[in-house]
Amino acid sequence: MVQYSPLNPDRSEIRVLVLQRGRTRDPIRCTLRTVSLDSPPYFEALSYVWGDMSVKKPITVDGEEFQATVNLEAALRALRRPFRKRTLWVDAVCINQDDIPEKNIQVPQMGRLYGSAGDVLVWLGPTDLNIQTAVSWAQTYIANKYTSASVYWLQLDLRAKFSENARREKGRASLQAIEGYLDLLGLPYWNRMWTFQEFCLPDREPICYCGDVAFRATTVQSAQAAILDAGISFLDRLMETSAREWSELSEEEKQERGKIKSRIESKCQVVLGNMLPPLHKLRNDWRGAENALLYLTGATAERNCYDKRDKVYALYGMVPAVQQVYPPDYAKPVRDVMLETTAYMINHERAPVIWALFELRPDRLSDMSYPSWVPDFAAVNSNTPSRDVGVADSLRRFEDAPPAKVDADLSTAHLWARNLGTCKVVLKFDTLASNVLVNQFRGLLKKGPSQALESNAGKSIRKPDTLAPRMARAFVAHHVEQHEYSTEEILNTFDLIFDFATPTRPLGNHCWAMIEDVAQDLTRKTLFVTEGGCFGIGAGEIKDGDLVTIPPQARAPMVLTREANIFGNEVEYYRMVGIAYVDGVMKGEFLDADLAAAIEKQELEEFLIH
């Protein structure tokens, strides 16, 4: 077992790993060295994914056996030089992972550590022919960096000017580059928590390694559009064969073309969650942001980590101010870390929009021992109205209300909002998307929408003559593609769907595809009506008598439920049910300016939320 000597926090000490020289098949031998970040030597920081913790490979550290994950062992083997040593910082080895007090001191230094590294080396894993093709395509055509692999592309370009076979070969190679690009995005590195700050913190862009292929990630990403255009245009030509040409193809050729298409489509689905914003934007947008922690937790919501505390602690190097208020402590329960994080965002970043960005926890109304306003930082709120359909600007002026705040004991959040009164539930959307799509949407949009609402809610609905188009727009308000379609197109597509007993989406009807997505998203949600006759859509837990409010500092209306007053307190407390879409007060073509103006005149009320 490796013996770790204590580190002196007053000198900002860290350990570095000296990787001894060796050839490919030699055992990996390393030594640890203690250095100070106050006057660091040259070292390179390794950024990688630990991988499967249950499978290990032995390396030697200070003469002792150290069990490294397979991915770390592969990285060290690939980065080792044959004739000279290499000094690295590797978290799994350089931090004593069994020493919680040491971890609590080392984690806050990550920002400084990555800033002090001479280079950051990103290990993505082993390479394959597809990835090599994507990288060489990008380096040749986008970066104008010519390597030995560029010879293939340049010769192919020359031959393609005179040969149809060469043009087909170029098309197939471009398809291979597409697959390689998608394979790169699908690698685990891009969906882990710690790798986010490790990639973003260094002043110089990290060097990526896939096996023995080294490149800058921005080079490949900047080639994205060109790679996709080149490959997909060839794929389209491949698939758009005339009936006569298709009949002349062998069954093997037909199957091969179909396999290529389905393989690329399948990979597109797999990497959808890994699609990165422009990397230069990713590396710079958070710097100096007023609500940096909120921004970063949103950007990393779908990334994974072994220790749930690292959903926050893995960002501490990027937001040093948080460390001053809540230092990292791996001995704390995860619930306490998430509670402190939420309180920090509200008290220090003025960020009530947090409740529109993240889903609230499923147990928020049943677990009375924990505040309902602490969200699930791993779940982006998919039902938040899109940014261009948020609550009207006149109702969300930040300066209109005192800042939301959390009490010192972290039990109560204070939220100022305008009160739209209680609501009445009209219906709960079904648990099956097909029933929502075929039965409930049809019943609401085709069979007299105002009658359907009024009969269930017992309230008059505002402006019943235009209710169908308003409701159709409300159904899709949260979808990222909703702005691409006019309300007339959306209504016509609903009609097309309703014309079939068992609707099957026509190929290429993207509006229909969006509505299918919406039907899935709205399962288990609630349709309700406010006291003023506005319909709304919100969380499945909404019940009769819940309060609909509009906090100026949030992007959307908020539904609250009264807490049972079992102790006879004079003060009334609420729990947070969730954000909602409320007809008439949301931006867009159906904003009712008179309604918004009347609500704006209301006095703000303070709500105490447990």
Coordinates of C-alpha atoms in Angstrom, one line a residue:
M1 CA 0.0 0.0 0.0
V2 CA 1.3 3.5 -0.9
Q3 CA 2.3 5.5 2.1
Y4 CA 1.2 9.1 1.8
S5 CA 3.2 11.8 3.7
P6 CA 1.1 14.7 5.1
L7 CA 0.6 17.9 3.0
N8 CA 1.1 21.3 4.4
P9 CA -1.9 23.4 3.6
D10 CA -0.1 26.7 4.6
R11 CA 2.2 26.1 1.7
S12 CA -0.5 25.0 -0.7
E13 CA 1.2 21.7 -1.2
I14 CA 0.2 19.0 -3.7
R15 CA 1.7 15.8 -4.8
V16 CA 2.8 15.2 -8.4
L17 CA 3.4 11.8 -10.0
V18 CA 6.7 11.2 -11.8
L19 CA 6.0 8.7 -14.5
Q20 CA 9.3 6.8 -15.2
R21 CA 10.4 6.2 -18.7
G22 CA 9.6 2.9 -20.3
R23 CA 8.6 1.1 -23.5
T24 CA 5.1 0.0 -24.5
R25 CA 5.0 -3.3 -22.7
D26 CA 7.1 -2.4 -19.6
P27 CA 5.4 -2.3 -16.2
I28 CA 4.4 1.2 -15.2
R29 CA 6.6 2.6 -12.4
C30 CA 6.0 6.0 -10.8
T31 CA 7.1 8.0 -7.8
L32 CA 5.3 10.7 -5.8
R33 CA 6.8 14.1 -5.1
T34 CA 5.5 16.8 -2.9
V35 CA 5.6 20.4 -4.3
S36 CA 4.1 23.7 -3.5
L37 CA 1.7 25.6 -5.7
D38 CA 3.4 28.8 -4.5
S39 CA 6.4 27.9 -6.6
P40 CA 5.4 24.8 -8.7
P41 CA 7.8 23.0 -11.0
Y42 CA 6.6 22.2 -14.6
F43 CA 3.9 19.5 -14.5
E44 CA 1.1 18.4 -16.7
A45 CA -2.4 17.7 -15.3
L46 CA -4.2 14.6 -16.5
S47 CA -8.0 14.9 -17.1
Y48 CA -9.7 11.5 -17.6
V49 CA -12.6 9.4 -16.6
W50 CA -11.9 6.9 -13.8
G51 CA -14.0 4.2 -15.5
D52 CA -15.2 0.9 -13.9
M53 CA -14.0 1.0 -10.3
S54 CA -14.5 -2.8 -9.9
V55 CA -11.8 -3.7 -12.5
K56 CA -8.2 -2.6 -11.7
K57 CA -4.7 -3.0 -13.0
P58 CA -1.6 -2.8 -10.9
I59 CA 1.0 -0.1 -11.3
T60 CA 4.0 0.7 -9.0
V61 CA 4.1 3.9 -6.9
D62 CA 7.1 4.5 -4.7
G63 CA 7.9 0.8 -4.9
E64 CA 4.4 -0.2 -3.7
E65 CA 1.6 -1.7 -5.7
F66 CA -1.2 0.7 -6.5
Q67 CA -4.5 -0.6 -8.0
A68 CA -5.4 1.8 -10.9
T69 CA -8.5 1.7 -13.0
V70 CA -8.1 0.2 -16.4
N71 CA -8.6 3.6 -18.0
L72 CA -6.0 5.3 -15.9
E73 CA -3.5 2.5 -16.5
A74 CA -4.1 2.8 -20.3
A75 CA -3.6 6.6 -20.1
L76 CA -0.3 6.3 -18.3
R77 CA 0.9 3.7 -20.7
A78 CA -0.1 5.9 -23.7
L79 CA 1.5 9.0 -22.3
R80 CA 4.7 7.4 -21.0
R81 CA 7.9 8.5 -22.9
P82 CA 10.5 5.9 -23.9
F83 CA 13.6 7.9 -22.9
R84 CA 12.7 10.5 -20.3
K85 CA 10.4 11.0 -17.3
R86 CA 7.1 12.8 -17.3
T87 CA 5.7 14.7 -14.3
L88 CA 1.9 14.5 -14.1
W89 CA -0.8 15.4 -11.6
V90 CA -3.3 12.5 -11.4
D91 CA -6.2 12.9 -8.9
A92 CA -6.6 9.2 -8.1
V93 CA -3.0 8.8 -7.1
C94 CA -1.9 12.3 -6.0
I95 CA -4.8 12.8 -3.5
N96 CA -5.2 10.2 -0.7
Q97 CA -8.7 9.2 -1.6
D98 CA -9.2 7.6 1.9
D99 CA -8.3 10.8 3.7
I100 CA -11.4 13.0 3.9
P101 CA -9.7 15.9 5.6
E102 CA -7.1 15.9 2.8
K103 CA -9.8 15.8 0.1
N104 CA -11.5 18.8 1.8
I105 CA -8.3 20.8 1.5
Q106 CA -7.3 19.7 -2.0
V107 CA -10.6 20.2 -3.7
P108 CA -10.7 24.0 -3.2
Q109 CA -7.2 24.2 -4.9
M110 CA -8.3 22.7 -8.2
G111 CA -8.7 26.0 -9.9
R112 CA -5.2 27.1 -8.9
L113 CA -3.8 23.7 -9.7
Y114 CA -5.2 23.6 -13.3
G115 CA -4.0 27.2 -13.8
S116 CA -0.5 26.2 -12.7
A117 CA -0.2 23.2 -14.9
G118 CA 2.0 23.6 -18.0
D119 CA -0.5 21.7 -20.0
V120 CA -3.7 19.7 -19.3
L121 CA -3.8 16.4 -21.1
V122 CA -7.2 14.9 -21.8
W123 CA -7.3 11.2 -22.1
L124 CA -10.4 10.1 -24.0
G125 CA -9.6 6.4 -24.3
P126 CA -8.4 4.2 -27.2
T127 CA -8.9 5.3 -30.8
D128 CA -10.5 3.6 -33.7
L129 CA -10.5 4.1 -37.5
N130 CA -13.6 6.3 -37.4
I131 CA -12.2 8.7 -34.9
Q132 CA -8.8 8.9 -36.7
T133 CA -10.8 9.7 -39.9
A134 CA -12.7 12.5 -38.2
V135 CA -9.6 14.1 -36.7
S136 CA -7.6 13.9 -39.9
W137 CA -10.5 15.4 -41.8
A138 CA -10.8 18.3 -39.4
Q139 CA -7.0 18.9 -39.3
T140 CA -6.7 18.8 -43.0
Y141 CA -9.7 20.9 -44.1
I142 CA -10.4 23.1 -41.1
A143 CA -7.2 23.7 -39.2
N144 CA -5.0 23.4 -42.3
K145 CA -2.7 21.3 -40.3
Y146 CA -1.1 18.7 -42.5
T147 CA -0.2 15.4 -41.0
S148 CA 0.8 12.1 -42.6
A149 CA -3.0 11.2 -42.6
S150 CA -3.6 14.3 -44.7
V151 CA -1.9 12.7 -47.7
Y152 CA -4.9 10.4 -48.1
W153 CA -7.4 13.2 -48.3
L154 CA -5.3 15.4 -50.6
Q155 CA -4.7 12.5 -53.0
L156 CA -8.4 11.6 -52.9
D157 CA -9.4 15.2 -53.7
L158 CA -7.1 15.1 -56.8
R159 CA -8.4 11.7 -58.0
A160 CA -12.1 12.8 -57.3
K161 CA -11.7 15.5 -60.0
F162 CA -11.4 12.8 -62.6
S163 CA -13.0 9.7 -61.2
E164 CA -16.6 8.8 -60.1
N165 CA -15.2 5.9 -58.1
A166 CA -12.9 8.3 -56.2
R167 CA -15.9 10.7 -55.6
R168 CA -17.8 7.7 -54.1
E169 CA -14.8 6.8 -52.0
K170 CA -14.6 10.5 -50.7
G171 CA -18.3 10.3 -49.8
R172 CA -17.8 7.0 -47.9
A173 CA -14.8 8.5 -46.1
S174 CA -16.9 11.6 -45.2
L175 CA -19.5 9.3 -43.7
Q176 CA -16.8 7.6 -41.7
A177 CA -15.7 11.1 -40.5
I178 CA -19.3 11.7 -39.4
E179 CA -19.3 8.4 -37.4
G180 CA -16.0 9.3 -35.9
Y181 CA -17.2 12.7 -34.8
L182 CA -20.3 11.1 -33.2
D183 CA -18.1 8.5 -31.6
L184 CA -16.0 11.3 -30.1
L185 CA -19.1 13.0 -28.7
G186 CA -20.3 9.7 -27.3
L187 CA -17.2 9.1 -25.2
P188 CA -17.8 9.0 -21.4
Y189 CA -15.3 11.9 -20.9
W190 CA -17.9 14.5 -22.0
N191 CA -20.6 13.5 -19.5
R192 CA -18.6 13.3 -16.2
M193 CA -18.7 16.1 -13.6
W194 CA -15.0 16.5 -12.8
T195 CA -13.9 16.6 -16.4
F196 CA -16.0 19.7 -17.0
Q197 CA -13.9 22.0 -14.8
E198 CA -10.7 20.2 -15.8
F199 CA -11.4 21.1 -19.4
C200 CA -12.6 24.7 -18.8
L201 CA -10.2 25.9 -16.1
P202 CA -6.8 25.9 -18.0
D203 CA -5.8 29.2 -19.7
R204 CA -4.5 27.1 -22.7
E205 CA -6.9 24.7 -24.3
P206 CA -6.2 21.1 -23.3
I207 CA -4.6 18.6 -25.6
C208 CA -6.8 15.6 -26.3
Y209 CA -5.5 12.1 -26.7
C210 CA -7.4 9.2 -28.3
G211 CA -4.9 6.4 -28.3
D212 CA -1.9 7.8 -30.1
V213 CA -3.9 10.5 -31.9
A214 CA -3.4 14.0 -30.4
F215 CA -5.5 17.0 -31.3
R216 CA -7.3 20.1 -29.9
A217 CA -11.0 19.5 -29.4
T218 CA -12.0 22.9 -30.8
T219 CA -10.4 21.8 -34.1
V220 CA -12.8 18.8 -34.4
Q221 CA -15.8 20.8 -33.2
S222 CA -15.1 23.7 -35.6
A223 CA -15.3 21.1 -38.4
Q224 CA -18.7 19.9 -37.2
A225 CA -20.9 21.6 -39.8
A226 CA -18.5 20.8 -42.7
I227 CA -18.2 17.1 -41.7
L228 CA -21.9 16.7 -41.4
D229 CA -22.6 18.5 -44.6
A230 CA -20.1 16.5 -46.6
G231 CA -21.2 13.1 -45.1
I232 CA -25.0 13.7 -45.1
S233 CA -25.0 15.1 -48.6
F234 CA -23.4 11.8 -49.8
L235 CA -25.8 9.8 -47.6
D236 CA -28.8 11.6 -49.1
R237 CA -27.4 10.8 -52.6
L238 CA -26.9 7.2 -51.5
M239 CA -30.5 6.8 -50.3
E240 CA -32.3 8.9 -52.9
T241 CA -31.7 6.4 -55.6
S242 CA -34.4 6.2 -58.3
A243 CA -36.7 3.2 -58.4
R244 CA -34.9 1.9 -61.4
E245 CA -31.5 2.3 -59.9
W246 CA -32.7 0.8 -56.6
S247 CA -34.1 -2.3 -58.4
E248 CA -30.7 -2.9 -60.0
L249 CA -28.9 -2.9 -56.6
S250 CA -28.2 -6.3 -55.0
E251 CA -29.9 -7.1 -51.7
E252 CA -26.5 -6.9 -50.1
E253 CA -26.0 -3.3 -51.3
K254 CA -29.6 -2.3 -50.3
Q255 CA -29.0 -3.7 -46.8
E256 CA -25.6 -2.0 -46.5
R257 CA -27.0 1.4 -47.3
G258 CA -29.8 0.9 -44.8
K259 CA -27.4 -0.2 -42.1
I260 CA -25.2 2.9 -42.7
K261 CA -28.2 5.2 -42.4
S262 CA -29.6 3.5 -39.3
R263 CA -26.2 3.4 -37.6
I264 CA -25.6 7.1 -38.0
E265 CA -29.2 7.9 -36.8
S266 CA -28.6 5.6 -33.8
K267 CA -25.4 7.3 -32.9
C268 CA -27.0 10.7 -33.3
Q269 CA -29.6 9.7 -30.6
V270 CA -26.9 8.4 -28.3
V271 CA -24.8 11.6 -28.3
L272 CA -27.8 13.9 -28.2
G273 CA -27.2 14.6 -24.5
N274 CA -23.4 15.1 -25.1
M275 CA -23.9 17.9 -27.7
L276 CA -21.5 20.6 -26.5
P277 CA -21.9 24.3 -26.9
P278 CA -18.9 25.9 -28.7
L279 CA -15.9 24.9 -26.6
H280 CA -14.5 28.4 -26.6
K281 CA -17.8 29.6 -25.3
L282 CA -18.0 26.8 -22.7
R283 CA -14.5 27.7 -21.5
N284 CA -15.2 31.4 -21.0
D285 CA -18.9 32.2 -20.5
W286 CA -18.9 31.4 -16.7
R287 CA -16.0 33.7 -15.9
G288 CA -17.3 36.8 -14.1
A289 CA -21.0 35.7 -14.4
E290 CA -23.1 37.2 -11.6
N291 CA -24.7 33.8 -11.0
A292 CA -21.8 31.6 -11.9
L293 CA -22.8 28.6 -9.7
L294 CA -26.4 28.6 -11.1
Y295 CA -25.0 28.8 -14.7
L296 CA -22.5 26.0 -14.1
T297 CA -24.9 23.6 -12.3
G298 CA -27.3 24.1 -15.3
A299 CA -24.6 23.4 -17.8
T300 CA -23.6 20.2 -15.9
A301 CA -27.0 18.9 -14.8
E302 CA -26.9 15.8 -17.0
R303 CA -23.3 14.9 -16.1
N304 CA -22.5 12.0 -13.8
C305 CA -20.3 11.5 -10.8
Y306 CA -19.6 8.7 -8.3
D307 CA -20.1 10.9 -5.2
K308 CA -23.3 13.0 -5.4
R309 CA -21.6 15.8 -3.5
D310 CA -19.4 16.2 -6.6
K311 CA -22.4 17.6 -8.4
V312 CA -21.4 20.8 -6.5
Y313 CA -17.8 20.2 -5.3
A314 CA -16.6 19.4 -8.9
L315 CA -17.4 23.1 -9.7
Y316 CA -15.7 24.7 -6.7
G317 CA -12.6 25.4 -8.6
M318 CA -14.6 27.6 -11.0
V319 CA -16.6 29.4 -8.3
P320 CA -14.1 30.2 -5.4
A321 CA -16.7 32.5 -3.7
V322 CA -18.8 29.5 -2.7
Q323 CA -15.9 27.9 -0.9
Q324 CA -15.7 30.9 1.5
V325 CA -19.4 30.4 2.5
Y326 CA -19.6 26.6 2.4
P327 CA -16.2 24.9 2.4
P328 CA -16.2 21.4 0.9
D329 CA -16.8 18.7 3.4
Y330 CA -17.1 15.1 2.2
A331 CA -18.3 14.1 5.7
K332 CA -21.5 16.0 5.2
P333 CA -24.6 14.2 4.1
V334 CA -25.5 14.8 0.4
R335 CA -28.8 16.5 1.5
D336 CA -27.0 19.1 3.5
V337 CA -24.7 19.9 0.6
M338 CA -27.6 20.4 -1.8
L339 CA -29.5 22.5 0.8
E340 CA -26.5 24.8 1.3
T341 CA -26.0 25.0 -2.5
T342 CA -29.6 26.1 -3.0
A343 CA -29.3 28.6 -0.2
Y344 CA -26.1 30.1 -1.7
M345 CA -27.7 30.6 -5.1
I346 CA -30.8 32.3 -3.6
N347 CA -28.9 34.5 -1.0
H348 CA -25.7 35.3 -3.0
E349 CA -26.7 34.9 -6.7
R350 CA -30.3 36.2 -6.5
A351 CA -31.4 33.2 -8.4
P352 CA -35.0 32.3 -7.9
V353 CA -34.9 31.2 -11.5
I354 CA -33.4 28.1 -10.1
W355 CA -36.9 26.6 -9.8
A356 CA -37.5 27.1 -13.5
L357 CA -34.2 25.6 -14.4
F358 CA -34.3 22.4 -12.3
E359 CA -37.0 19.9 -11.5
L360 CA -38.2 20.0 -7.9
R361 CA -37.7 16.7 -6.0
P362 CA -40.4 14.1 -6.2
D363 CA -40.6 13.9 -2.4
R364 CA -40.8 17.6 -1.8
L365 CA -44.4 17.5 -0.6
S366 CA -44.1 14.2 1.4
D367 CA -40.8 14.7 3.2
M368 CA -41.6 17.4 5.7
S369 CA -38.2 17.2 7.3
Y370 CA -36.5 18.8 4.2
P371 CA -37.3 22.1 2.4
S372 CA -39.5 21.7 -0.6
W373 CA -37.5 24.5 -2.4
V374 CA -34.3 22.4 -2.8
P375 CA -34.4 21.1 -6.4
D376 CA -32.9 18.1 -8.0
F377 CA -29.6 19.4 -9.5
A378 CA -29.4 16.3 -11.8
A379 CA -32.8 17.0 -13.5
V380 CA -33.2 19.9 -15.9
N381 CA -36.8 21.1 -15.8
S382 CA -38.1 20.0 -19.2
N383 CA -41.5 21.6 -18.7
T384 CA -40.3 25.2 -18.2
P385 CA -41.8 27.5 -20.8
S386 CA -39.1 28.3 -23.3
R387 CA -37.2 31.5 -22.8
D388 CA -39.2 33.4 -25.4
V389 CA -42.5 32.2 -23.8
G390 CA -41.7 33.1 -20.2
V391 CA -43.9 35.3 -18.0
A392 CA -44.5 38.8 -19.4
D393 CA -41.6 41.2 -19.0
S394 CA -43.8 43.7 -17.0
L395 CA -44.4 40.9 -14.4
R396 CA -40.8 39.8 -14.0
R397 CA -38.9 43.0 -13.3
F398 CA -36.3 42.0 -10.8
E399 CA -36.3 45.3 -9.0
D400 CA -40.1 45.1 -8.3
A401 CA -39.6 42.8 -5.4
P402 CA -37.3 42.4 -2.4
P403 CA -34.7 39.7 -3.2
A404 CA -35.7 36.2 -2.3
K405 CA -33.8 34.9 0.7
V406 CA -33.2 31.9 2.8
D407 CA -33.1 32.1 6.6
A408 CA -29.9 31.5 8.5
D409 CA -31.1 28.2 9.8
L410 CA -31.8 27.1 6.1
S411 CA -35.4 26.1 7.0
T412 CA -37.5 28.8 5.3
A413 CA -37.3 30.6 1.9
H414 CA -38.9 34.0 1.6
L415 CA -40.4 34.7 -1.8
W416 CA -42.3 37.8 -2.9
A417 CA -45.0 37.3 -5.5
R418 CA -48.3 38.5 -6.9
N419 CA -51.2 36.3 -6.0
L420 CA -53.5 35.0 -8.7
G421 CA -55.6 33.1 -6.1
T422 CA -56.5 29.5 -5.8
C423 CA -56.9 27.0 -8.7
K424 CA -59.3 24.2 -9.6
V425 CA -58.1 21.1 -11.3
V426 CA -59.7 20.3 -14.7
L427 CA -57.9 17.0 -15.4
K428 CA -54.7 15.0 -14.9
F429 CA -53.0 14.1 -18.1
D430 CA -52.8 10.3 -18.6
T431 CA -49.7 8.2 -17.8
L432 CA -49.6 7.0 -21.4
A433 CA -48.5 9.5 -24.0
S434 CA -50.7 7.8 -26.6
N435 CA -53.8 8.5 -24.6
V436 CA -52.7 12.1 -24.0
L437 CA -52.2 12.5 -27.8
V438 CA -55.3 10.7 -29.1
N439 CA -57.9 11.1 -26.4
Q440 CA -57.1 14.1 -24.1
F441 CA -55.7 16.5 -26.7
R442 CA -58.7 15.7 -29.0
G443 CA -61.2 16.1 -26.2
L444 CA -59.8 19.5 -25.3
L445 CA -59.2 20.9 -28.8
K446 CA -62.0 19.4 -30.9
K447 CA -65.0 19.0 -28.6
G448 CA -65.6 22.5 -27.4
P449 CA -62.5 23.5 -25.3
S450 CA -64.3 26.1 -23.2
Q451 CA -67.1 23.7 -22.4
A452 CA -64.6 21.0 -21.4
L453 CA -62.8 23.4 -19.1
E454 CA -65.9 25.0 -17.6
S455 CA -67.8 21.8 -16.9
N456 CA -64.8 20.4 -15.0
A457 CA -63.6 23.5 -13.3
G458 CA -67.0 25.2 -12.6
K459 CA -65.5 28.5 -13.7
S460 CA -66.0 30.8 -16.7
I461 CA -63.0 30.8 -19.0
R462 CA -61.6 34.1 -20.3
K463 CA -61.9 34.8 -24.0
P464 CA -63.5 31.4 -25.0
D465 CA -63.6 32.3 -28.7
T466 CA -59.8 31.9 -29.1
L467 CA -59.3 29.1 -26.5
A468 CA -58.4 26.3 -29.0
P469 CA -55.4 28.1 -30.5
R470 CA -54.2 29.4 -27.1
M471 CA -54.4 25.9 -25.6
A472 CA -52.6 24.3 -28.6
R473 CA -49.8 26.9 -28.1
A474 CA -49.7 26.2 -24.4
F475 CA -49.3 22.5 -24.9
V476 CA -46.0 23.1 -26.8
A477 CA -44.8 26.2 -24.9
H478 CA -41.9 24.3 -23.2
H479 CA -40.6 22.6 -26.4
V480 CA -37.3 24.0 -27.8
E481 CA -38.7 23.8 -31.4
Q482 CA -42.1 25.5 -30.7
H483 CA -41.0 28.8 -32.1
E484 CA -40.4 27.2 -35.5
Y485 CA -44.1 26.7 -36.1
S486 CA -47.0 29.1 -36.4
T487 CA -50.1 28.5 -34.2
E488 CA -52.0 27.7 -37.4
E489 CA -49.4 25.0 -38.4
I490 CA -49.7 23.5 -34.9
L491 CA -53.5 23.4 -35.0
N492 CA -53.5 21.9 -38.5
T493 CA -51.1 19.2 -37.3
F494 CA -53.3 18.4 -34.4
D495 CA -56.2 18.1 -36.8
L496 CA -54.2 15.8 -39.0
I497 CA -53.4 13.6 -36.0
F498 CA -57.0 13.5 -34.9
D499 CA -58.1 12.3 -38.3
F500 CA -56.6 8.9 -37.6
A501 CA -57.9 6.4 -35.1
T502 CA -54.3 5.2 -34.6
P503 CA -52.1 8.0 -35.9
T504 CA -48.8 7.2 -37.5
R505 CA -46.5 10.1 -38.1
P506 CA -45.7 10.7 -41.8
L507 CA -42.0 10.7 -42.6
G508 CA -40.5 14.2 -42.3
N509 CA -43.4 15.8 -40.5
H510 CA -41.4 17.5 -37.8
C511 CA -44.3 19.4 -36.2
W512 CA -46.0 16.1 -35.7
A513 CA -42.8 14.8 -34.0
M514 CA -42.8 17.8 -31.7
I515 CA -46.4 17.1 -30.7
E516 CA -45.5 13.5 -29.9
D517 CA -42.7 14.7 -27.7
V518 CA -45.1 17.1 -26.0
A519 CA -47.6 14.3 -25.3
Q520 CA -44.9 12.4 -23.6
D521 CA -43.7 15.4 -21.6
L522 CA -47.2 16.2 -20.4
T523 CA -48.0 12.7 -19.0
R524 CA -49.0 13.0 -15.3
K525 CA -49.2 16.8 -15.5
T526 CA -52.2 18.8 -14.4
L527 CA -54.5 21.1 -16.3
F528 CA -56.1 23.7 -14.0
V529 CA -58.1 26.9 -14.0
T530 CA -57.4 30.0 -11.8
E531 CA -60.0 32.1 -10.0
G532 CA -59.7 34.6 -12.8
G533 CA -60.6 32.1 -15.5
C534 CA -57.1 31.5 -16.9
F535 CA -56.2 27.9 -17.7
G536 CA -52.8 26.6 -16.7
I537 CA -50.6 23.6 -17.0
G538 CA -48.3 22.5 -14.2
A539 CA -47.0 19.7 -11.9
G540 CA -48.9 16.5 -11.4
E541 CA -49.1 17.2 -7.7
I542 CA -51.3 20.3 -8.1
K543 CA -54.6 20.0 -6.3
D544 CA -57.8 22.1 -5.8
G545 CA -57.1 25.1 -3.6
D546 CA -53.4 25.4 -4.4
L547 CA -52.2 29.0 -4.8
V548 CA -51.0 30.3 -8.2
T549 CA -48.4 33.1 -7.9
I550 CA -46.1 35.2 -10.1
P551 CA -42.7 35.9 -8.5
P552 CA -41.1 38.8 -10.4
Q553 CA -37.7 37.2 -10.0
A554 CA -38.6 33.8 -11.6
R555 CA -39.2 33.0 -15.3
A556 CA -42.6 31.4 -14.8
P557 CA -45.6 31.4 -12.4
M558 CA -45.2 29.3 -9.3
V559 CA -47.8 27.1 -7.6
L560 CA -47.7 26.8 -3.8
T561 CA -49.7 24.6 -1.4
R562 CA -50.6 25.6 2.2
E563 CA -48.9 23.6 4.9
A564 CA -51.1 22.0 7.4
N565 CA -51.1 24.3 10.5
I566 CA -51.1 21.5 13.1
F567 CA -49.4 23.7 15.8
G568 CA -51.9 26.6 15.4
N569 CA -49.2 29.1 14.3
E570 CA -50.3 32.6 13.4
V571 CA -47.9 32.6 10.4
E572 CA -48.9 30.7 7.3
Y573 CA -46.3 28.5 5.6
Y574 CA -46.3 26.9 2.2
R575 CA -44.6 24.2 0.3
M576 CA -43.5 24.5 -3.3
V577 CA -45.5 22.5 -5.9
G578 CA -43.7 23.7 -9.0
I579 CA -43.7 26.2 -11.9
A580 CA -46.6 26.4 -14.3
Y581 CA -47.7 27.9 -17.6
V582 CA -50.7 30.3 -17.1
D583 CA -52.6 31.5 -20.1
G584 CA -52.7 35.2 -20.8
V585 CA -49.7 36.2 -18.7
M586 CA -47.0 34.5 -20.9
K587 CA -45.0 36.3 -23.6
G588 CA -45.9 35.7 -27.2
E589 CA -48.9 36.1 -29.4
F590 CA -51.4 35.3 -26.7
L591 CA -50.2 37.7 -24.1
D592 CA -53.2 39.6 -22.7
A593 CA -51.7 43.1 -22.1
D594 CA -54.8 44.3 -20.1
L595 CA -54.6 41.2 -17.9
A596 CA -50.9 41.6 -17.3
A597 CA -51.4 45.3 -16.5
A598 CA -54.1 44.5 -14.0
I599 CA -51.9 41.9 -12.3
E600 CA -49.0 44.3 -12.3
K601 CA -51.0 46.7 -10.1
Q602 CA -51.4 44.1 -7.4
E603 CA -49.4 44.4 -4.2
L604 CA -46.6 41.9 -3.8
E605 CA -47.1 39.4 -1.0
E606 CA -44.4 37.6 1.0
F607 CA -44.7 33.9 1.1
L608 CA -42.8 31.8 3.7
I609 CA -41.9 28.4 2.1
H610 CA -40.7 25.3 3.9

